[in-house]
């Protein structure tokens, strides 16, 4: 087989955008919401209706009741009908 003479083009890694999660106001540093499972340093992605962790797939819904709360409510309704 002929040797592949073309070398791979060097592509620089994208710049880390973690600095966007920190806002400095005066002397104090404000941090964005961190993941409760992964701990500080792992930040949640903020969407319009939820917060999501890309590392452990932890999702937190904003403005809506948590899925566990909904399940409890439905169970209570079923019991009431019986
Ligand atoms: Zn996480």
PDB file of C-alpha atoms and ligand atoms in Angstrom:
ATOM      1  CA  UNK A   1       0.000   0.000   0.000  1.00  0.00           C
ATOM      2  CA  UNK A   2       1.145   3.503  -0.761  1.00  0.00           C
ATOM      3  CA  UNK A   3       2.017   5.669   2.165  1.00  0.00           C
ATOM      4  CA  UNK A   4      -0.484   8.303   3.062  1.00  0.00           C
ATOM      5  CA  UNK A   5       1.633  11.414   2.809  1.00  0.00           C
ATOM      6  CA  UNK A   6      -1.015  13.866   3.969  1.00  0.00           C
ATOM      7  CA  UNK A   7      -0.471  14.881   7.539  1.00  0.00           C
ATOM      8  CA  UNK A   8      -3.299  15.668   9.872  1.00  0.00           C
ATOM      9  CA  UNK A   9      -4.047  19.332  10.134  1.00  0.00           C
ATOM     10  CA  UNK A  10      -3.568  20.599  13.627  1.00  0.00           C
ATOM     11  CA  UNK A  11      -6.817  21.817  15.106  1.00  0.00           C
ATOM     12  CA  UNK A  12      -6.584  23.730  18.327  1.00  0.00           C
ATOM     13  CA  UNK A  13      -8.861  22.646  21.139  1.00  0.00           C
ATOM     14  CA  UNK A  14     -11.728  25.005  21.826  1.00  0.00           C
ATOM     15  CA  UNK A  15     -11.159  27.451  24.629  1.00  0.00           C
ATOM     16  CA  UNK A  16     -12.695  26.448  27.933  1.00  0.00           C
ATOM     17  CA  UNK A  17     -15.701  28.633  28.647  1.00  0.00           C
ATOM     18  CA  UNK A  18     -15.793  27.899  32.345  1.00  0.00           C
ATOM     19  CA  UNK A  19     -14.922  31.495  33.136  1.00  0.00           C
ATOM     20  CA  UNK A  20     -18.441  32.417  32.014  1.00  0.00           C
ATOM     21  CA  UNK A  21     -19.831  30.756  35.138  1.00  0.00           C
ATOM     22  CA  UNK A  22     -18.034  33.205  37.386  1.00  0.00           C
ATOM     23  CA  UNK A  23     -19.011  36.825  37.783  1.00  0.00           C
ATOM     24  CA  UNK A  24     -16.836  39.141  39.850  1.00  0.00           C
ATOM     25  CA  UNK A  25     -18.589  41.908  41.697  1.00  0.00           C
ATOM     26  CA  UNK A  26     -16.236  44.000  43.791  1.00  0.00           C
ATOM     27  CA  UNK A  27     -14.250  41.702  46.046  1.00  0.00           C
ATOM     28  CA  UNK A  28     -16.589  38.723  45.936  1.00  0.00           C
ATOM     29  CA  UNK A  29     -16.946  36.100  43.226  1.00  0.00           C
ATOM     30  CA  UNK A  30     -20.397  34.888  42.289  1.00  0.00           C
ATOM     31  CA  UNK A  31     -20.616  31.350  40.994  1.00  0.00           C
ATOM     32  CA  UNK A  32     -23.271  29.852  38.790  1.00  0.00           C
ATOM     33  CA  UNK A  33     -25.379  26.961  40.030  1.00  0.00           C
ATOM     34  CA  UNK A  34     -23.269  23.881  40.562  1.00  0.00           C
ATOM     35  CA  UNK A  35     -24.471  20.301  40.256  1.00  0.00           C
ATOM     36  CA  UNK A  36     -25.651  18.867  43.590  1.00  0.00           C
ATOM     37  CA  UNK A  37     -24.481  15.414  42.535  1.00  0.00           C
ATOM     38  CA  UNK A  38     -21.079  16.269  41.092  1.00  0.00           C
ATOM     39  CA  UNK A  39     -20.350  19.048  43.558  1.00  0.00           C
ATOM     40  CA  UNK A  40     -18.689  22.412  43.036  1.00  0.00           C
ATOM     41  CA  UNK A  41     -16.797  22.864  39.806  1.00  0.00           C
ATOM     42  CA  UNK A  42     -19.410  21.131  37.680  1.00  0.00           C
ATOM     43  CA  UNK A  43     -21.960  23.687  36.595  1.00  0.00           C
ATOM     44  CA  UNK A  44     -25.478  23.201  35.313  1.00  0.00           C
ATOM     45  CA  UNK A  45     -26.516  24.183  31.833  1.00  0.00           C
ATOM     46  CA  UNK A  46     -29.371  26.638  32.100  1.00  0.00           C
ATOM     47  CA  UNK A  47     -32.232  26.301  29.634  1.00  0.00           C
ATOM     48  CA  UNK A  48     -35.448  28.321  29.718  1.00  0.00           C
ATOM     49  CA  UNK A  49     -37.333  25.706  31.724  1.00  0.00           C
ATOM     50  CA  UNK A  50     -34.645  23.476  33.209  1.00  0.00           C
ATOM     51  CA  UNK A  51     -31.112  23.157  34.521  1.00  0.00           C
ATOM     52  CA  UNK A  52     -29.069  20.230  33.259  1.00  0.00           C
ATOM     53  CA  UNK A  53     -25.745  18.661  34.228  1.00  0.00           C
ATOM     54  CA  UNK A  54     -23.819  17.363  31.231  1.00  0.00           C
ATOM     55  CA  UNK A  55     -21.681  15.072  33.362  1.00  0.00           C
ATOM     56  CA  UNK A  56     -24.236  13.019  35.309  1.00  0.00           C
ATOM     57  CA  UNK A  57     -27.395  14.042  33.371  1.00  0.00           C
ATOM     58  CA  UNK A  58     -28.944  15.574  36.450  1.00  0.00           C
ATOM     59  CA  UNK A  59     -31.949  17.648  35.420  1.00  0.00           C
ATOM     60  CA  UNK A  60     -33.771  20.212  37.490  1.00  0.00           C
ATOM     61  CA  UNK A  61     -36.996  21.688  36.192  1.00  0.00           C
ATOM     62  CA  UNK A  62     -37.714  25.324  36.874  1.00  0.00           C
ATOM     63  CA  UNK A  63     -41.248  26.568  37.428  1.00  0.00           C
ATOM     64  CA  UNK A  64     -42.716  23.080  37.331  1.00  0.00           C
ATOM     65  CA  UNK A  65     -43.164  20.648  40.227  1.00  0.00           C
ATOM     66  CA  UNK A  66     -40.538  17.929  40.489  1.00  0.00           C
ATOM     67  CA  UNK A  67     -41.453  14.537  38.938  1.00  0.00           C
ATOM     68  CA  UNK A  68     -41.545  12.906  42.369  1.00  0.00           C
ATOM     69  CA  UNK A  69     -44.095  15.426  43.610  1.00  0.00           C
ATOM     70  CA  UNK A  70     -46.324  14.712  40.602  1.00  0.00           C
ATOM     71  CA  UNK A  71     -46.179  10.964  41.256  1.00  0.00           C
ATOM     72  CA  UNK A  72     -47.219  11.454  44.877  1.00  0.00           C
ATOM     73  CA  UNK A  73     -50.155  13.603  43.796  1.00  0.00           C
ATOM     74  CA  UNK A  74     -51.420  11.021  41.278  1.00  0.00           C
ATOM     75  CA  UNK A  75     -51.195   8.246  43.865  1.00  0.00           C
ATOM     76  CA  UNK A  76     -53.241  10.281  46.285  1.00  0.00           C
ATOM     77  CA  UNK A  77     -55.888  10.916  43.626  1.00  0.00           C
ATOM     78  CA  UNK A  78     -56.149   7.173  42.847  1.00  0.00           C
ATOM     79  CA  UNK A  79     -56.602   6.380  46.521  1.00  0.00           C
ATOM     80  CA  UNK A  80     -59.334   8.986  46.845  1.00  0.00           C
ATOM     81  CA  UNK A  81     -61.287   7.460  43.944  1.00  0.00           C
ATOM     82  CA  UNK A  82     -61.290   4.023  45.556  1.00  0.00           C
TER      83      UNK A  82
HETATM   84 ZN1  LIG B   1     -23.727  16.366  37.743  1.00  0.00          ZN
END
